[in-house]
Amino acid sequence: MLRDVKLRYWQGFLAAAMMTAASAYAQTPPAPVDAPVDAPAGAAGDAELDALEPIIVTAEKRQVDLQKAALSVTAVSADTLEKGNVTGPLGLNGYVPGLQITPSGGSEVIVSIRGVGSQTPENFFTQPGVSFHIDNVYIPNNIALNLGFLDVDHVEVLRGPQGTVFGQSSTGGAINVISKQPELGKLSGDATATFGNYSYAMGKAALNVPVGDTAAIRAVVQKTSHDGYSTATGVPGGYDLDDANNVNYKLSGLWQPTDNLTITLTGQHFDDDHHGSALKALDDPNSDPRQVSQDFPAKFKLAMDVDTLTVNYSLPFANLKSISSYQYMDAKQSFDSDRSTVALFGGYDTVAAWNTKSRAIMEEVTLSSNPGTDLDWIAGVFYMHSHSSQYVVEYKGTNGSDPTPVLPTNTSPAALPANLSYENLSSVDRDSVAPFVQATYHLTDRLRLTGGVRYNVDQYDGWGSDYYGKPSPRSTNVYALTGKAETDFDLTPDNMVYASWSRGYKPGGVNTGTSSAMVVSGSYDKETVDSFELGSKNRFLANHLNVNLSAFYSKYNNMQYIEEDPVPYSGGIGNIPQVNMWGAEVEAKYRLLDNRLELGANLTLMDGEIPDSYLALDRRLADAAAAKAVAAGITYPYSAQWFAIRAAQSINVKGNTPPDMPGAAGGVNASWQQTLGAYGTLVSRAELLFRSDYQARVFNEAGTDHVPSYSQVNLFFEYVPESGPWRATFTVTNLLDRAGIAGRYTDPYGSGVVSNQYIPPRQMLFSVNYSF
């Protein structure tokens, strides 16, 4: 019944889209051949002064007006980020149609777009389904998403597979953080101080210094801290969780010796050292969502460097661009895996160390055509080499005073403590090469065809060892052909429609800890997504109203997920052969009343299913059945019968809803600008963000995988004096202090505990900014 209701919604949505396009075509005659492409329709003169400004994005690595880009892309401005207190990727929920970002297991982050993303964040050898970029530099690790936003101009989110210019690991889409750049001939800067409840304190300073006529330096530093939003009550005196203590700084240098050559060198460093995230077990007897019954203090440390050299050289016929990057990440964490206390749990399950290190070098060279011709094209090649290593130490027992040390990595198997339940050392080297080309041909002034192709080659060499034993080597090579085909047509100068097919790809890889597994293979297959999309982008009322609509259908092939094995701790990554997904999106912005009132909204409706029979083992059911059999005296652990009982708990996931796909999500907002005479201007903004319920895993297990909906109300006020280089803001996020569930995590390792992570509580922040 619910699926039928959603289907009727989508039928209505598509009918409305076609009526909107037909209405635009009927009411506004086509522009003359020699008319400017971006000429606004409708009234001219003073009425255009409060029209919506064009938004220029670098979608598909070419600068273009967002309303002219024939794909689903959203740009979130620095102004919007500030008004919503969005300090990192996790805060983008509700601002971008189809985007779902949820925490997983504390430091891990699951990013999905239109239901396509990563179901394997706990395995750091896999790649994210939504690629994350900073100034077009690919950041390959999920943990790196803890890197906060710094000196951002805007954030671009491309929805749907990006299989040509962004390539592998973009099955769901791409997020590109565009930073502010050094400016020639301009001495400028700004400083911001923010204070709030939970002892929130943030200081930021930026300075742009010209060096002669051809160079400039931009320096930015930001430090953020606040007390924990949650408390671990099992630790004597309480222990803060979900706190913050980080410093983020960047130094950029620009050299432009000639008009056709630009060189930019950027170094960014991020340090984070705070207590861990609050993961509250579903069976925690304390009903307060901000208090967790845990007795092992969680800790998280992250050091990360991203260094980038970008060279732009304008040739007479094209533009040559090179992006070189070096990245280093060192993450250390420890946490209470049982999410409980010894008294409540009947023992302990403690992860004393889950440490990850990675180094990566990346090079991308592109050659793109100059604008103004009938054929727009871009060609290039991408290369990346990465080396990653991981060390995990876990303990179990019934005596809470047992030692839980972080053992040296060269510990002898004969010297292992009796309470050591799991240890893993693993390492993977990855090389990726991908040449690509994409072109758009203007058949007429109103009709265009686009085609692109990318050939992806990925090689993995790795090894893993459990309990300090002999390393088990693994290697695999993966090849994939991806790309897109698209056509778009201008109904009028301000209204266009498009249709596209695109294929994205995520490489396969190796399972380093499965040498004794009965089911899970030593490697897993690549996954691909084929997406079909219809869309329309529209400007109405002399560009006072923008409305963008799209509908999509996606076929997910060989979806990677965490596959459990009857042999405990021998799980890895597996593939579900096919998943189907479909949905519709709308974005709208309306400016009226002499530029004083602005309204905005976005809405996504989605659904999907696993269409074919597939057996997957839910380790929670396997653990329960095996424990029950042992208690009844039927068998004993690690016997053949015990393994068989565990294996029998596999379930058929046919017909289940894919994970991380809420049926509805979006947001609405309204901003009002009030002139205060000679005293200045006051801007007020209110927004509502919402997300419906969804399934956390492919099993759709009742009571475990069903994550309830939540909504959040935010308020923002900004005062700008008539004269003077300063302004003041007051922000309230989560006004109603809702304990919305941001993400649910079922631990595939350890004790298999199910836990929730909540959105931050009500925050009230006062900020003062000075600029010159």
PDB file of C-alpha atoms in Angstrom, residues 467-705:
ATOM      1  CA  TYR A 467      46.643 -13.049  16.245  1.00  0.00           C
ATOM      2  CA  TYR A 468      50.166 -12.105  15.101  1.00  0.00           C
ATOM      3  CA  GLY A 469      50.300 -15.154  12.893  1.00  0.00           C
ATOM      4  CA  LYS A 470      51.730 -15.661   9.434  1.00  0.00           C
ATOM      5  CA  PRO A 471      50.577 -13.011   6.919  1.00  0.00           C
ATOM      6  CA  SER A 472      48.078 -14.130   4.291  1.00  0.00           C
ATOM      7  CA  PRO A 473      48.769 -12.355   0.954  1.00  0.00           C
ATOM      8  CA  ARG A 474      45.995 -11.216  -1.374  1.00  0.00           C
ATOM      9  CA  SER A 475      46.051  -9.502  -4.768  1.00  0.00           C
ATOM     10  CA  THR A 476      43.537  -8.611  -7.443  1.00  0.00           C
ATOM     11  CA  ASN A 477      43.231  -6.548 -10.605  1.00  0.00           C
ATOM     12  CA  VAL A 478      40.007  -4.798 -11.597  1.00  0.00           C
ATOM     13  CA  TYR A 479      39.028  -3.289 -14.955  1.00  0.00           C
ATOM     14  CA  ALA A 480      35.900  -1.301 -15.770  1.00  0.00           C
ATOM     15  CA  LEU A 481      34.502   0.840 -18.571  1.00  0.00           C
ATOM     16  CA  THR A 482      32.211   3.657 -17.412  1.00  0.00           C
ATOM     17  CA  GLY A 483      30.758   6.816 -18.917  1.00  0.00           C
ATOM     18  CA  LYS A 484      27.617   8.736 -19.830  1.00  0.00           C
ATOM     19  CA  ALA A 485      25.312   9.739 -22.676  1.00  0.00           C
ATOM     20  CA  GLU A 486      23.046  12.767 -22.417  1.00  0.00           C
ATOM     21  CA  THR A 487      20.940  15.122 -24.486  1.00  0.00           C
ATOM     22  CA  ASP A 488      19.487  18.468 -23.441  1.00  0.00           C
ATOM     23  CA  PHE A 489      17.182  20.958 -25.139  1.00  0.00           C
ATOM     24  CA  ASP A 490      16.357  24.602 -24.412  1.00  0.00           C
ATOM     25  CA  LEU A 491      12.594  25.036 -24.499  1.00  0.00           C
ATOM     26  CA  THR A 492      13.214  28.742 -23.943  1.00  0.00           C
ATOM     27  CA  PRO A 493      16.281  30.737 -22.885  1.00  0.00           C
ATOM     28  CA  ASP A 494      15.236  30.078 -19.270  1.00  0.00           C
ATOM     29  CA  ASN A 495      13.804  26.551 -19.418  1.00  0.00           C
ATOM     30  CA  MET A 496      15.603  23.372 -20.405  1.00  0.00           C
ATOM     31  CA  VAL A 497      14.989  19.622 -20.278  1.00  0.00           C
ATOM     32  CA  TYR A 498      17.500  16.773 -20.376  1.00  0.00           C
ATOM     33  CA  ALA A 499      17.693  12.998 -20.438  1.00  0.00           C
ATOM     34  CA  SER A 500      20.764  10.966 -19.517  1.00  0.00           C
ATOM     35  CA  TRP A 501      22.286   7.587 -18.864  1.00  0.00           C
ATOM     36  CA  SER A 502      25.403   7.284 -16.722  1.00  0.00           C
ATOM     37  CA  ARG A 503      27.441   4.454 -15.261  1.00  0.00           C
ATOM     38  CA  GLY A 504      29.596   4.684 -12.161  1.00  0.00           C
ATOM     39  CA  TYR A 505      32.002   2.170 -10.738  1.00  0.00           C
ATOM     40  CA  LYS A 506      33.556   1.208  -7.442  1.00  0.00           C
ATOM     41  CA  PRO A 507      36.566  -1.142  -7.639  1.00  0.00           C
ATOM     42  CA  GLY A 508      36.644  -4.564  -6.064  1.00  0.00           C
ATOM     43  CA  GLY A 509      39.399  -5.522  -3.688  1.00  0.00           C
ATOM     44  CA  VAL A 510      40.826  -7.984  -1.216  1.00  0.00           C
ATOM     45  CA  ASN A 511      39.576  -9.392   2.094  1.00  0.00           C
ATOM     46  CA  THR A 512      42.703  -9.602   4.224  1.00  0.00           C
ATOM     47  CA  GLY A 513      41.337 -11.398   7.273  1.00  0.00           C
ATOM     48  CA  THR A 514      39.501 -14.393   5.793  1.00  0.00           C
ATOM     49  CA  SER A 515      42.146 -17.084   5.383  1.00  0.00           C
ATOM     50  CA  SER A 516      40.062 -19.657   7.284  1.00  0.00           C
ATOM     51  CA  ALA A 517      36.622 -18.537   6.110  1.00  0.00           C
ATOM     52  CA  MET A 518      34.031 -21.070   4.986  1.00  0.00           C
ATOM     53  CA  VAL A 519      32.000 -18.675   2.818  1.00  0.00           C
ATOM     54  CA  VAL A 520      33.604 -15.270   2.380  1.00  0.00           C
ATOM     55  CA  SER A 521      36.048 -15.097  -0.506  1.00  0.00           C
ATOM     56  CA  GLY A 522      39.541 -13.654  -0.352  1.00  0.00           C
ATOM     57  CA  SER A 523      38.442 -10.936  -2.785  1.00  0.00           C
ATOM     58  CA  TYR A 524      35.222  -9.198  -3.800  1.00  0.00           C
ATOM     59  CA  ASP A 525      33.904  -7.957  -7.137  1.00  0.00           C
ATOM     60  CA  LYS A 526      33.588  -4.426  -8.452  1.00  0.00           C
ATOM     61  CA  GLU A 527      30.175  -2.787  -8.267  1.00  0.00           C
ATOM     62  CA  THR A 528      28.542  -0.665 -10.956  1.00  0.00           C
ATOM     63  CA  VAL A 529      25.469   1.551 -11.081  1.00  0.00           C
ATOM     64  CA  ASP A 530      23.558   2.366 -14.264  1.00  0.00           C
ATOM     65  CA  SER A 531      21.295   5.381 -13.778  1.00  0.00           C
ATOM     66  CA  PHE A 532      18.657   6.808 -16.119  1.00  0.00           C
ATOM     67  CA  GLU A 533      17.497  10.355 -15.438  1.00  0.00           C
ATOM     68  CA  LEU A 534      14.967  12.874 -16.768  1.00  0.00           C
ATOM     69  CA  GLY A 535      15.259  16.459 -15.604  1.00  0.00           C
ATOM     70  CA  SER A 536      14.153  20.026 -16.130  1.00  0.00           C
ATOM     71  CA  LYS A 537      15.721  23.323 -15.022  1.00  0.00           C
ATOM     72  CA  ASN A 538      13.622  26.466 -15.057  1.00  0.00           C
ATOM     73  CA  ARG A 539      13.798  30.188 -14.405  1.00  0.00           C
ATOM     74  CA  PHE A 540      10.480  31.988 -14.030  1.00  0.00           C
ATOM     75  CA  LEU A 541       9.282  35.512 -13.217  1.00  0.00           C
ATOM     76  CA  ALA A 542      12.350  37.305 -14.572  1.00  0.00           C
ATOM     77  CA  ASN A 543      14.576  34.880 -12.650  1.00  0.00           C
ATOM     78  CA  HIS A 544      12.884  35.537  -9.316  1.00  0.00           C
ATOM     79  CA  LEU A 545      11.810  31.873  -9.203  1.00  0.00           C
ATOM     80  CA  ASN A 546      14.017  28.868  -9.984  1.00  0.00           C
ATOM     81  CA  VAL A 547      12.531  25.361 -10.100  1.00  0.00           C
ATOM     82  CA  ASN A 548      14.582  22.251 -10.872  1.00  0.00           C
ATOM     83  CA  LEU A 549      13.053  18.779 -11.176  1.00  0.00           C
ATOM     84  CA  SER A 550      14.463  15.329 -11.849  1.00  0.00           C
ATOM     85  CA  ALA A 551      13.397  11.701 -11.790  1.00  0.00           C
ATOM     86  CA  PHE A 552      15.750   8.709 -11.822  1.00  0.00           C
ATOM     87  CA  TYR A 553      15.901   4.936 -12.041  1.00  0.00           C
ATOM     88  CA  SER A 554      19.089   3.116 -11.050  1.00  0.00           C
ATOM     89  CA  LYS A 555      20.289  -0.481 -11.380  1.00  0.00           C
ATOM     90  CA  TYR A 556      22.876  -1.369  -8.756  1.00  0.00           C
ATOM     91  CA  ASN A 557      25.009  -4.361  -9.817  1.00  0.00           C
ATOM     92  CA  ASN A 558      27.143  -6.355  -7.341  1.00  0.00           C
ATOM     93  CA  MET A 559      26.480  -4.012  -4.420  1.00  0.00           C
ATOM     94  CA  GLN A 560      29.297  -4.366  -1.904  1.00  0.00           C
ATOM     95  CA  TYR A 561      28.212  -5.038   1.680  1.00  0.00           C
ATOM     96  CA  ILE A 562      29.655  -6.514   4.870  1.00  0.00           C
ATOM     97  CA  GLU A 563      29.297 -10.273   4.452  1.00  0.00           C
ATOM     98  CA  GLU A 564      29.321 -12.426   7.558  1.00  0.00           C
ATOM     99  CA  ASP A 565      30.863 -15.879   7.702  1.00  0.00           C
ATOM    100  CA  PRO A 566      29.861 -18.812   9.943  1.00  0.00           C
ATOM    101  CA  VAL A 567      33.448 -18.637  11.215  1.00  0.00           C
ATOM    102  CA  PRO A 568      33.486 -15.687  13.653  1.00  0.00           C
ATOM    103  CA  TYR A 569      35.764 -12.772  12.705  1.00  0.00           C
ATOM    104  CA  SER A 570      36.229 -14.212   9.204  1.00  0.00           C
ATOM    105  CA  GLY A 571      33.736 -11.936   7.519  1.00  0.00           C
ATOM    106  CA  GLY A 572      34.648  -9.527   4.771  1.00  0.00           C
ATOM    107  CA  ILE A 573      33.115  -7.805   1.780  1.00  0.00           C
ATOM    108  CA  GLY A 574      30.604  -9.601  -0.411  1.00  0.00           C
ATOM    109  CA  ASN A 575      28.377  -8.652  -3.352  1.00  0.00           C
ATOM    110  CA  ILE A 576      24.586  -8.622  -3.700  1.00  0.00           C
ATOM    111  CA  PRO A 577      23.974  -9.240  -7.427  1.00  0.00           C
ATOM    112  CA  GLN A 578      21.335  -6.554  -8.074  1.00  0.00           C
ATOM    113  CA  VAL A 579      19.447  -3.730  -6.364  1.00  0.00           C
ATOM    114  CA  ASN A 580      16.913  -1.454  -8.093  1.00  0.00           C
ATOM    115  CA  MET A 581      16.240   2.136  -6.978  1.00  0.00           C
ATOM    116  CA  TRP A 582      14.007   4.939  -8.186  1.00  0.00           C
ATOM    117  CA  GLY A 583      12.901   8.364  -7.088  1.00  0.00           C
ATOM    118  CA  ALA A 584      12.152  12.008  -7.832  1.00  0.00           C
ATOM    119  CA  GLU A 585      13.573  15.338  -6.637  1.00  0.00           C
ATOM    120  CA  VAL A 586      12.605  18.991  -6.686  1.00  0.00           C
ATOM    121  CA  GLU A 587      14.524  22.136  -5.706  1.00  0.00           C
ATOM    122  CA  ALA A 588      13.006  25.608  -5.689  1.00  0.00           C
ATOM    123  CA  LYS A 589      14.009  29.123  -4.687  1.00  0.00           C
ATOM    124  CA  TYR A 590      11.790  32.223  -4.837  1.00  0.00           C
ATOM    125  CA  ARG A 591      12.823  35.826  -4.190  1.00  0.00           C
ATOM    126  CA  LEU A 592      10.157  38.519  -3.837  1.00  0.00           C
ATOM    127  CA  LEU A 593       9.074  41.735  -2.076  1.00  0.00           C
ATOM    128  CA  ASP A 594      11.948  43.888  -3.305  1.00  0.00           C
ATOM    129  CA  ASN A 595      14.590  41.331  -2.351  1.00  0.00           C
ATOM    130  CA  ARG A 596      13.476  41.219   1.285  1.00  0.00           C
ATOM    131  CA  LEU A 597      11.913  37.755   1.318  1.00  0.00           C
ATOM    132  CA  GLU A 598      13.479  34.564  -0.022  1.00  0.00           C
ATOM    133  CA  LEU A 599      11.861  31.139   0.139  1.00  0.00           C
ATOM    134  CA  GLY A 600      13.594  27.841  -0.545  1.00  0.00           C
ATOM    135  CA  ALA A 601      12.697  24.164  -0.520  1.00  0.00           C
ATOM    136  CA  ASN A 602      13.932  20.763  -1.626  1.00  0.00           C
ATOM    137  CA  LEU A 603      12.232  17.371  -1.516  1.00  0.00           C
ATOM    138  CA  THR A 604      13.282  13.840  -2.451  1.00  0.00           C
ATOM    139  CA  LEU A 605      11.050  10.779  -2.682  1.00  0.00           C
ATOM    140  CA  MET A 606      12.856   7.435  -3.031  1.00  0.00           C
ATOM    141  CA  ASP A 607      12.237   3.715  -2.962  1.00  0.00           C
ATOM    142  CA  GLY A 608      13.956   0.515  -4.036  1.00  0.00           C
ATOM    143  CA  GLU A 609      14.198  -3.223  -3.613  1.00  0.00           C
ATOM    144  CA  ILE A 610      16.440  -6.246  -3.931  1.00  0.00           C
ATOM    145  CA  PRO A 611      14.665  -8.043  -6.801  1.00  0.00           C
ATOM    146  CA  ASP A 612      16.261 -11.499  -6.729  1.00  0.00           C
ATOM    147  CA  SER A 613      16.840 -14.209  -4.168  1.00  0.00           C
ATOM    148  CA  TYR A 614      20.053 -13.844  -2.210  1.00  0.00           C
ATOM    149  CA  LEU A 615      21.063 -15.497   1.081  1.00  0.00           C
ATOM    150  CA  ALA A 616      22.922 -13.308   3.568  1.00  0.00           C
ATOM    151  CA  LEU A 617      24.014 -14.224   7.085  1.00  0.00           C
ATOM    152  CA  ASP A 618      22.906 -11.884   9.882  1.00  0.00           C
ATOM    153  CA  ARG A 619      25.551 -12.394  12.579  1.00  0.00           C
ATOM    154  CA  ARG A 620      23.112 -11.318  15.326  1.00  0.00           C
ATOM    155  CA  LEU A 621      20.810 -14.210  14.480  1.00  0.00           C
ATOM    156  CA  ALA A 622      23.790 -16.549  14.089  1.00  0.00           C
ATOM    157  CA  ASP A 623      25.204 -15.577  17.499  1.00  0.00           C
ATOM    158  CA  ALA A 624      21.838 -16.037  19.215  1.00  0.00           C
ATOM    159  CA  ALA A 625      21.143 -19.450  17.653  1.00  0.00           C
ATOM    160  CA  ALA A 626      24.637 -20.790  18.388  1.00  0.00           C
ATOM    161  CA  ALA A 627      24.538 -19.585  22.004  1.00  0.00           C
ATOM    162  CA  LYS A 628      21.129 -21.174  22.508  1.00  0.00           C
ATOM    163  CA  ALA A 629      22.395 -24.488  21.146  1.00  0.00           C
ATOM    164  CA  VAL A 630      25.425 -24.465  23.439  1.00  0.00           C
ATOM    165  CA  ALA A 631      23.255 -23.618  26.463  1.00  0.00           C
ATOM    166  CA  ALA A 632      21.027 -26.582  25.629  1.00  0.00           C
ATOM    167  CA  GLY A 633      24.045 -28.893  25.453  1.00  0.00           C
ATOM    168  CA  ILE A 634      23.508 -29.667  21.752  1.00  0.00           C
ATOM    169  CA  THR A 635      27.005 -28.723  20.654  1.00  0.00           C
ATOM    170  CA  TYR A 636      30.053 -26.736  21.679  1.00  0.00           C
ATOM    171  CA  PRO A 637      31.731 -23.682  20.138  1.00  0.00           C
ATOM    172  CA  TYR A 638      33.780 -24.148  16.958  1.00  0.00           C
ATOM    173  CA  SER A 639      32.496 -27.650  16.297  1.00  0.00           C
ATOM    174  CA  ALA A 640      31.198 -28.608  12.855  1.00  0.00           C
ATOM    175  CA  GLN A 641      27.644 -28.661  14.228  1.00  0.00           C
ATOM    176  CA  TRP A 642      28.133 -25.233  15.800  1.00  0.00           C
ATOM    177  CA  PHE A 643      29.273 -23.807  12.441  1.00  0.00           C
ATOM    178  CA  ALA A 644      26.289 -25.445  10.713  1.00  0.00           C
ATOM    179  CA  ILE A 645      23.847 -23.893  13.188  1.00  0.00           C
ATOM    180  CA  ARG A 646      25.324 -20.463  12.536  1.00  0.00           C
ATOM    181  CA  ALA A 647      25.238 -20.938   8.758  1.00  0.00           C
ATOM    182  CA  ALA A 648      21.564 -21.973   8.915  1.00  0.00           C
ATOM    183  CA  GLN A 649      20.635 -18.457  10.057  1.00  0.00           C
ATOM    184  CA  SER A 650      21.137 -17.018   6.566  1.00  0.00           C
ATOM    185  CA  ILE A 651      18.037 -15.235   5.331  1.00  0.00           C
ATOM    186  CA  ASN A 652      16.723 -14.431   1.867  1.00  0.00           C
ATOM    187  CA  VAL A 653      16.814 -10.656   1.388  1.00  0.00           C
ATOM    188  CA  LYS A 654      14.687 -10.703  -1.790  1.00  0.00           C
ATOM    189  CA  GLY A 655      12.158  -7.861  -1.739  1.00  0.00           C
ATOM    190  CA  ASN A 656      13.935  -5.944   1.019  1.00  0.00           C
ATOM    191  CA  THR A 657      14.443  -2.193   0.884  1.00  0.00           C
ATOM    192  CA  PRO A 658      18.068  -1.097   0.336  1.00  0.00           C
ATOM    193  CA  PRO A 659      19.887   0.494   3.278  1.00  0.00           C
ATOM    194  CA  ASP A 660      20.251   4.237   3.839  1.00  0.00           C
ATOM    195  CA  MET A 661      17.300   5.138   1.619  1.00  0.00           C
ATOM    196  CA  PRO A 662      14.692   7.263   3.424  1.00  0.00           C
ATOM    197  CA  GLY A 663      11.364   7.401   1.633  1.00  0.00           C
ATOM    198  CA  ALA A 664      11.278  11.187   1.913  1.00  0.00           C
ATOM    199  CA  ALA A 665      13.814  13.844   2.908  1.00  0.00           C
ATOM    200  CA  GLY A 666      14.364  17.541   2.397  1.00  0.00           C
ATOM    201  CA  GLY A 667      14.028  20.975   3.883  1.00  0.00           C
ATOM    202  CA  VAL A 668      12.184  24.290   3.671  1.00  0.00           C
ATOM    203  CA  ASN A 669      13.480  27.732   4.616  1.00  0.00           C
ATOM    204  CA  ALA A 670      12.513  31.395   4.642  1.00  0.00           C
ATOM    205  CA  SER A 671      14.762  34.459   4.968  1.00  0.00           C
ATOM    206  CA  TRP A 672      13.636  38.040   5.682  1.00  0.00           C
ATOM    207  CA  GLN A 673      15.820  41.129   5.298  1.00  0.00           C
ATOM    208  CA  GLN A 674      14.695  44.153   7.307  1.00  0.00           C
ATOM    209  CA  THR A 675      16.269  47.598   6.950  1.00  0.00           C
ATOM    210  CA  LEU A 676      16.682  49.365  10.298  1.00  0.00           C
ATOM    211  CA  GLY A 677      17.125  52.839   8.878  1.00  0.00           C
ATOM    212  CA  ALA A 678      20.446  54.389   9.834  1.00  0.00           C
ATOM    213  CA  TYR A 679      21.169  51.478  12.191  1.00  0.00           C
ATOM    214  CA  GLY A 680      21.803  48.880   9.518  1.00  0.00           C
ATOM    215  CA  THR A 681      20.133  45.649   8.382  1.00  0.00           C
ATOM    216  CA  LEU A 682      18.729  42.607  10.171  1.00  0.00           C
ATOM    217  CA  VAL A 683      18.478  39.259   8.363  1.00  0.00           C
ATOM    218  CA  SER A 684      16.288  36.535   9.891  1.00  0.00           C
ATOM    219  CA  ARG A 685      16.129  32.958   8.652  1.00  0.00           C
ATOM    220  CA  ALA A 686      14.142  29.913   9.751  1.00  0.00           C
ATOM    221  CA  GLU A 687      14.499  26.422   8.331  1.00  0.00           C
ATOM    222  CA  LEU A 688      13.014  22.983   8.826  1.00  0.00           C
ATOM    223  CA  LEU A 689      15.061  19.900   7.874  1.00  0.00           C
ATOM    224  CA  PHE A 690      13.443  16.476   7.848  1.00  0.00           C
ATOM    225  CA  ARG A 691      14.153  12.849   7.017  1.00  0.00           C
ATOM    226  CA  SER A 692      11.725   9.933   7.053  1.00  0.00           C
ATOM    227  CA  ASP A 693      12.485   6.473   8.417  1.00  0.00           C
ATOM    228  CA  TYR A 694      14.814   4.073   6.614  1.00  0.00           C
ATOM    229  CA  GLN A 695      16.477   0.659   6.883  1.00  0.00           C
ATOM    230  CA  ALA A 696      20.005   0.515   8.303  1.00  0.00           C
ATOM    231  CA  ARG A 697      20.999  -2.850   6.728  1.00  0.00           C
ATOM    232  CA  VAL A 698      19.969  -5.163   3.907  1.00  0.00           C
ATOM    233  CA  PHE A 699      18.359  -7.553   6.405  1.00  0.00           C
ATOM    234  CA  ASN A 700      15.481  -5.149   7.249  1.00  0.00           C
ATOM    235  CA  GLU A 701      15.323  -6.853  10.653  1.00  0.00           C
ATOM    236  CA  ALA A 702      12.343  -5.581  12.657  1.00  0.00           C
ATOM    237  CA  GLY A 703      13.350  -3.674  15.771  1.00  0.00           C
ATOM    238  CA  THR A 704      16.972  -3.505  14.665  1.00  0.00           C
ATOM    239  CA  ASP A 705      17.246  -2.044  11.188  1.00  0.00           C
TER     240      ASP A 705
END
